[in-house]
Structures are given as C-alpha cells and as structure tokens.
PDB file of C-alpha atoms in Angstrom:
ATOM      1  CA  UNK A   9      26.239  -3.713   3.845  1.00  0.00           C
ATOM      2  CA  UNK A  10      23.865  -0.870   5.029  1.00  0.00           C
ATOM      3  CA  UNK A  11      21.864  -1.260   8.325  1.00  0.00           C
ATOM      4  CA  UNK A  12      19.039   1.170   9.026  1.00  0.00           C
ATOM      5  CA  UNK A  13      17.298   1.797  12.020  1.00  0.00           C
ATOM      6  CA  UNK A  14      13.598   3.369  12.406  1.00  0.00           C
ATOM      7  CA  UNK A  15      11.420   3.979  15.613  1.00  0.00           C
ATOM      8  CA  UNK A  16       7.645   3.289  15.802  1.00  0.00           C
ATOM      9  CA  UNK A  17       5.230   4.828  18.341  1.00  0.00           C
ATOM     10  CA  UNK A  18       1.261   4.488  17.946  1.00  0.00           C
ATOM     11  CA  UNK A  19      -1.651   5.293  20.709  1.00  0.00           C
ATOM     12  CA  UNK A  20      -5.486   4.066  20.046  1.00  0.00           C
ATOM     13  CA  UNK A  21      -8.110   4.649  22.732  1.00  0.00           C
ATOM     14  CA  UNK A  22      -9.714   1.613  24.364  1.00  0.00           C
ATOM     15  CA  UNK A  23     -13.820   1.678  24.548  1.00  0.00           C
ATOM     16  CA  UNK A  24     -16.367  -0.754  25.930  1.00  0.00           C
ATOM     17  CA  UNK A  25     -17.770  -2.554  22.789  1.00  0.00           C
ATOM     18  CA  UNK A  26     -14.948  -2.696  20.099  1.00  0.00           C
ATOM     19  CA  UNK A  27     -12.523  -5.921  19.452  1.00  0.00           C
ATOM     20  CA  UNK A  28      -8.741  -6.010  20.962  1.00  0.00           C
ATOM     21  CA  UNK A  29      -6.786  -6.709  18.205  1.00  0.00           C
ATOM     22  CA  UNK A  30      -2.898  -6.855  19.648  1.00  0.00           C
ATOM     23  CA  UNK A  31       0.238  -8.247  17.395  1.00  0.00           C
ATOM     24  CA  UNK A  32      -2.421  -9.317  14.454  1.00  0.00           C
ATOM     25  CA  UNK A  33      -4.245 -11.773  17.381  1.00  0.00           C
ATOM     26  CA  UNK A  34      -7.440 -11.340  19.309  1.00  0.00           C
ATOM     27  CA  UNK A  35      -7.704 -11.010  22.904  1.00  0.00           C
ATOM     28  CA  UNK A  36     -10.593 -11.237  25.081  1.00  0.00           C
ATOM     29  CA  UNK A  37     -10.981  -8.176  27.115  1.00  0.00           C
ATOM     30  CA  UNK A  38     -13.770  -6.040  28.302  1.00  0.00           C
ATOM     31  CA  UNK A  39     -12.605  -3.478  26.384  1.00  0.00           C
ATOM     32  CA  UNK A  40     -11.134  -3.059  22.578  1.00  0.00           C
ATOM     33  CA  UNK A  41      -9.012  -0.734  20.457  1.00  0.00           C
ATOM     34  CA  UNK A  42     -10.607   2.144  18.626  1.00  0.00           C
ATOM     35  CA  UNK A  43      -9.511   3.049  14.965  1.00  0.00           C
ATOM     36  CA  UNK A  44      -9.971   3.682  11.302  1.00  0.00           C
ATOM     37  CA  UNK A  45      -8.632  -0.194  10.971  1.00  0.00           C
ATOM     38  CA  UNK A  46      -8.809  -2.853  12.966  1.00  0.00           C
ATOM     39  CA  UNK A  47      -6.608  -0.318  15.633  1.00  0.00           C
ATOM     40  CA  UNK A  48      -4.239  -2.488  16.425  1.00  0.00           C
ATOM     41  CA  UNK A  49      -1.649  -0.818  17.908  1.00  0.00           C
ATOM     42  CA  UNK A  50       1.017  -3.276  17.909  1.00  0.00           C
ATOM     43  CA  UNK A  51       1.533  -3.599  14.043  1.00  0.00           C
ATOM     44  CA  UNK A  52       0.661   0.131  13.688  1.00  0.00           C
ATOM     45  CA  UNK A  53       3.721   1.310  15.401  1.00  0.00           C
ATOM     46  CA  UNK A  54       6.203  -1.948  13.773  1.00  0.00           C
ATOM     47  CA  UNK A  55       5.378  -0.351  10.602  1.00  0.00           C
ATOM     48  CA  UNK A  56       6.111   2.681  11.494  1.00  0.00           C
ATOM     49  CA  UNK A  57       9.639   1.802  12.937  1.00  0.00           C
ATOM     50  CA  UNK A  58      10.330  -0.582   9.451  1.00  0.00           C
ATOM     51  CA  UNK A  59       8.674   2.387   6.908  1.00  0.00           C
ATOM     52  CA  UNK A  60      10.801   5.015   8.906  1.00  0.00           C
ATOM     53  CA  UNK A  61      13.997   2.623   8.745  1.00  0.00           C
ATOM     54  CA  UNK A  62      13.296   2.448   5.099  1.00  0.00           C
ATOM     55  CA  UNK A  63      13.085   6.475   4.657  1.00  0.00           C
ATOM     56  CA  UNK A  64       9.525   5.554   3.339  1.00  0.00           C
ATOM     57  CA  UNK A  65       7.454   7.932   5.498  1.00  0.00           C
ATOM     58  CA  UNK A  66       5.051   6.577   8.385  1.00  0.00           C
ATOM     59  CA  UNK A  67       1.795   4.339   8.047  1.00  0.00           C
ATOM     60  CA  UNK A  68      -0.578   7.384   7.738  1.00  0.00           C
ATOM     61  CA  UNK A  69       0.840   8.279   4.591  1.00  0.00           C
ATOM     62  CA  UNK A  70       0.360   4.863   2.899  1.00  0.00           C
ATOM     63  CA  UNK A  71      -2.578   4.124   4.417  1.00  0.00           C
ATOM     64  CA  UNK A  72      -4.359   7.145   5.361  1.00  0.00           C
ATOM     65  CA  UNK A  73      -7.211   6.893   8.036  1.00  0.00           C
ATOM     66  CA  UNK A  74      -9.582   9.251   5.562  1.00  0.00           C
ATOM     67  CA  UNK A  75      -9.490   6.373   2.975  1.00  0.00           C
ATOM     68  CA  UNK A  76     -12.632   4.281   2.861  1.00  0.00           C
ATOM     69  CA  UNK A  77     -10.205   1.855   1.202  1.00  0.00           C
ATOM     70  CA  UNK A  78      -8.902   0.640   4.846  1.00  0.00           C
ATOM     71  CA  UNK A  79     -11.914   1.181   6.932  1.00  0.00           C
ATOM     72  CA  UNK A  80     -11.969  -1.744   9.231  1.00  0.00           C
ATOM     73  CA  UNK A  81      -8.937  -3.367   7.197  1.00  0.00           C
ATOM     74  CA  UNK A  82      -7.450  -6.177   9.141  1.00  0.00           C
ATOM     75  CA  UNK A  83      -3.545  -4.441  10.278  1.00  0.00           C
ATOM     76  CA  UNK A  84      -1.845  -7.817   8.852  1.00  0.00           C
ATOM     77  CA  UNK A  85      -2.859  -6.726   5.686  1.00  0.00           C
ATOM     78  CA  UNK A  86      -0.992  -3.058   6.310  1.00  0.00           C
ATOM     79  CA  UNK A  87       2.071  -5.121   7.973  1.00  0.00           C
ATOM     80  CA  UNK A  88       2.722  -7.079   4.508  1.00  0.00           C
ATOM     81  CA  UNK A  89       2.443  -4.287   2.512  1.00  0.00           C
ATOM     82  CA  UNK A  90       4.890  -2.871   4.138  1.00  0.00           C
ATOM     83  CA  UNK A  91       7.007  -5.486   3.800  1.00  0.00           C
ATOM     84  CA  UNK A  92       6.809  -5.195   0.371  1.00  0.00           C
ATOM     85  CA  UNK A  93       7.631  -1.873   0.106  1.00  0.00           C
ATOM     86  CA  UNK A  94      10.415  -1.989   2.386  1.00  0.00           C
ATOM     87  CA  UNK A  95      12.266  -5.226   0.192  1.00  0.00           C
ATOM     88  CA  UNK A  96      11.151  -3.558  -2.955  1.00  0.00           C
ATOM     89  CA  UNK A  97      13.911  -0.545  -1.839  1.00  0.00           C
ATOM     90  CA  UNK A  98      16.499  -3.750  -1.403  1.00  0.00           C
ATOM     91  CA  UNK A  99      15.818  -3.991   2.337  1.00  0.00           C
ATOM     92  CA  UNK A 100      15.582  -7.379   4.781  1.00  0.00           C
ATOM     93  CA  UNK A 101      14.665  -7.020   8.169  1.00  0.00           C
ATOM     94  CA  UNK A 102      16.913  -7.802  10.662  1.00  0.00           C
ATOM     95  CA  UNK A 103      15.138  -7.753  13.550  1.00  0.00           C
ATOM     96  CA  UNK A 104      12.005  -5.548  15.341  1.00  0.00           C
ATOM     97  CA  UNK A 105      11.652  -4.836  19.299  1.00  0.00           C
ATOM     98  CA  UNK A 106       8.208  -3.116  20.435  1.00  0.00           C
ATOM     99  CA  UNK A 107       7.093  -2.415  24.040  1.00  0.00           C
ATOM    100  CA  UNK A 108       3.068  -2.434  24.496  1.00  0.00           C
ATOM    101  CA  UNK A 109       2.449   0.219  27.334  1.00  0.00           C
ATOM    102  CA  UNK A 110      -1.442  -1.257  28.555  1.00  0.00           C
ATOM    103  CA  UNK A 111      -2.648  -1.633  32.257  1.00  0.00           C
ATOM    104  CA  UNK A 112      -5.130  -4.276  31.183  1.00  0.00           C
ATOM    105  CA  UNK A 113      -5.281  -7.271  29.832  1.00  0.00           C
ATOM    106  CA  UNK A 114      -2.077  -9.476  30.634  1.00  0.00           C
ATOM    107  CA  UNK A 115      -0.539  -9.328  27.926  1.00  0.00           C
ATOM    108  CA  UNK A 116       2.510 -11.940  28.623  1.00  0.00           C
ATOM    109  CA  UNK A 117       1.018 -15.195  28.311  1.00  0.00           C
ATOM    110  CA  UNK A 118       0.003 -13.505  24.219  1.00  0.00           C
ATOM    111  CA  UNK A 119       3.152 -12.767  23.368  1.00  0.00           C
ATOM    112  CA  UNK A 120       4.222 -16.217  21.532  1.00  0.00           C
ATOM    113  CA  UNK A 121       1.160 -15.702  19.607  1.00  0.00           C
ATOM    114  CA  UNK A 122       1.766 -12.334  18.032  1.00  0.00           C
ATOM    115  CA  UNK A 123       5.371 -12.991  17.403  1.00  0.00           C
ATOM    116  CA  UNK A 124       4.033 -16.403  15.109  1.00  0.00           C
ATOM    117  CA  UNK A 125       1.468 -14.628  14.074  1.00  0.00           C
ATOM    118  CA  UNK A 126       3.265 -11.472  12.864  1.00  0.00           C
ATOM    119  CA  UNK A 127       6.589 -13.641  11.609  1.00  0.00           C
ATOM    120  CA  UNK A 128       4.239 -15.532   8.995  1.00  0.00           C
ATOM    121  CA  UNK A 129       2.952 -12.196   8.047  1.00  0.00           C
ATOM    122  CA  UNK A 130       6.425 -10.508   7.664  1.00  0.00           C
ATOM    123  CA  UNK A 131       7.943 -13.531   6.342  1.00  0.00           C
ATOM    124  CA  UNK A 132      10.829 -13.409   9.399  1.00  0.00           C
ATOM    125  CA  UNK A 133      11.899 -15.975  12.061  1.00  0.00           C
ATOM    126  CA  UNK A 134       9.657 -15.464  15.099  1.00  0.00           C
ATOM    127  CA  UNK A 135      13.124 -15.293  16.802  1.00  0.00           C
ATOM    128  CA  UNK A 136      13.480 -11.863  14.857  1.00  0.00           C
ATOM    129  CA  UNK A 137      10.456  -9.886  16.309  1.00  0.00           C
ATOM    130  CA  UNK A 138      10.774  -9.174  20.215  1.00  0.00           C
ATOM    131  CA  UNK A 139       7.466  -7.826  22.260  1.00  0.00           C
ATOM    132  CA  UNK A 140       7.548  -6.537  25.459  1.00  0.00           C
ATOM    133  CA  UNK A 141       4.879  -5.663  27.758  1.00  0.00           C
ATOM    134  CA  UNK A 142       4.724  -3.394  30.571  1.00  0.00           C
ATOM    135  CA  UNK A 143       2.588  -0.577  32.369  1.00  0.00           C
ATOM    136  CA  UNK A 144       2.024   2.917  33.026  1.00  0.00           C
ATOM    137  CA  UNK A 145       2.054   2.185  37.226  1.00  0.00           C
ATOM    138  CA  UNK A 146      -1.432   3.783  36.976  1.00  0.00           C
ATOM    139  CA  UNK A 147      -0.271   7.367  35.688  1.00  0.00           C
ATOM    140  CA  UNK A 148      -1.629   9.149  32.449  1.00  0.00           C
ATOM    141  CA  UNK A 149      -4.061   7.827  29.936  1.00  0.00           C
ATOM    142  CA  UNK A 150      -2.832   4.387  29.475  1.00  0.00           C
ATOM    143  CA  UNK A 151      -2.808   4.048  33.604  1.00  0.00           C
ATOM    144  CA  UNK A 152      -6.731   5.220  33.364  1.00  0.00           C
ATOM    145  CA  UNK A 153      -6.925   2.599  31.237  1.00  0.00           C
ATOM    146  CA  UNK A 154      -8.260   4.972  28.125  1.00  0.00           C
ATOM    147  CA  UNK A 155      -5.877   3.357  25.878  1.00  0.00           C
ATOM    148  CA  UNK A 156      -2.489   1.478  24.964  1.00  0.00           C
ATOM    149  CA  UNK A 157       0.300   2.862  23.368  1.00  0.00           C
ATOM    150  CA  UNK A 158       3.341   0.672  21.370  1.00  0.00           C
ATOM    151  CA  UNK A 159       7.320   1.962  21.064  1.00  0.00           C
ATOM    152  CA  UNK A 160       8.971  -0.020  18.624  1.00  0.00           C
ATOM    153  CA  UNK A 161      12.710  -0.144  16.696  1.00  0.00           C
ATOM    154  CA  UNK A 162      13.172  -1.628  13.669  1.00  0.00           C
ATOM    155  CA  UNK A 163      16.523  -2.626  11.863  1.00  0.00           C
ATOM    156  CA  UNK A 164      16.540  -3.337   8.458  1.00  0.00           C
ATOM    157  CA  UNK A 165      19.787  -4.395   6.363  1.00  0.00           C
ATOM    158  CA  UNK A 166      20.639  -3.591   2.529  1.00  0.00           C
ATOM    159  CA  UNK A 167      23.266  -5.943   0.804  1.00  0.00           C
TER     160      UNK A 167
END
C-alpha cells in the first residue's frame, strides 16, 4: 500500500456585495468571497492538498482562473473533478483536515454542513473530512477582515 500526503493553502478577498460560499454551502454574511469561481476558499485549498498528494499539480493548473470555461463555476463542480482525477491515478482518499483562518462569520455551527455537503461531492464518509475554524486574533489581512484563508492536508492511499 502507498499513502500520499499533499498540503492545500488558498486566500480570496472578502467584499461587500458578493456571495460567501464556504465548504460548497452558503452563508449569510455581510460580506462574500471574491474570485474567478464561486471563490470558495474551502474546496479551493482541499483540492489543492488531494491534487498535490496525487503529484497532479495544484487547482490553477486544471482550472485556470483566465478560462471563461469556469467563470462563476460552482467549486463542487472543481472538487469532483478532482476526485476523478485523483482515483483515475489508482488513488482513494483517506482522509482531509483544513483549518478556515476568518474573523467573521462563525463559522462552527456550519461545519456539519460542509463536511455532508463536501462528502456527497467527494464520494467519502463525512467522518473522513475534518474542518476547523479559527482566527487571526485581529492581526494581518484576515484580522482586517479583507479576506479568509484555508490550510488543508490531504492523505490519499494507493492499493
């Protein structure tokens, strides 16, 4: 058996007038992700960590943000490609952690959400996905509040 491990890390600003997409969910907030996609940050960085696991590059190459082809395309979309590509090299995910680094909104009481949300889309056990939230403590760009940035690890297994 071979186990592979990748890391993940994505940033999007935040602007007044533009959806929060988080973990393939909507939130309500006063303020929303800004991006070539649907921004959100949360799957961006996951398939980062499983491409990266996989040797397969990064999410920019596969889906490059000067494509017109993925222009407001919904990051659940992006998360099952990758899939794809990752079990058509012979690889199963074992399991993914990510921790969302965001002053604002709460983002605790979402977390049960994305994971379902995210396991249907990756074809995985909830269980196997672990999200994490914390801040900044009010320092740099995220503790301004101008945006949210992900870290995620990803470990994929080949029989």
């Amino acid at each position: 058996m071979k186990i592979r491990v990748g890391q993940g890390y994505d940033v999007h600003r935040l602007a007044e007038g533009e959806e929060l997409w988080l973990g393939g969910i909507q939130l309500q907030h006063t303020h929303g992700l800004v991006g070539h996609s649907d921004a959100d940050v949360l799957i961006h960085a996951i398939c980062d960590a499983i491409l990266g696991a996989a040797n397969l590059r990064d999410i920019g190459y596969h889906f490059a943000d000067t494509d017109p082809a993925f222009k407001g395309i919904d990051s659940k979309i992006l998360l099952k490609q990758v899939m794809e590509l990752v079990r058509k090299e012979g690889y199963e995910l074992s399991n993914v952690d990510a921790t969302i680094v965001a002053e604002r909104p709460k983002i605790n009481p979402h977390i049960p959400a994305m994971k379902e949300c995210m396991a249907k889309v990756m074809e995985v056990e909830a269980n196997d996905i672990s999200i994490k939230a914390t801040t900044s403590e009010k320092r740099g760009f995220v503790g301004r509040e101008e945006g949210m940035a992900v870290h995620a690890v990803a470990l994929l297994i080949k029989a």
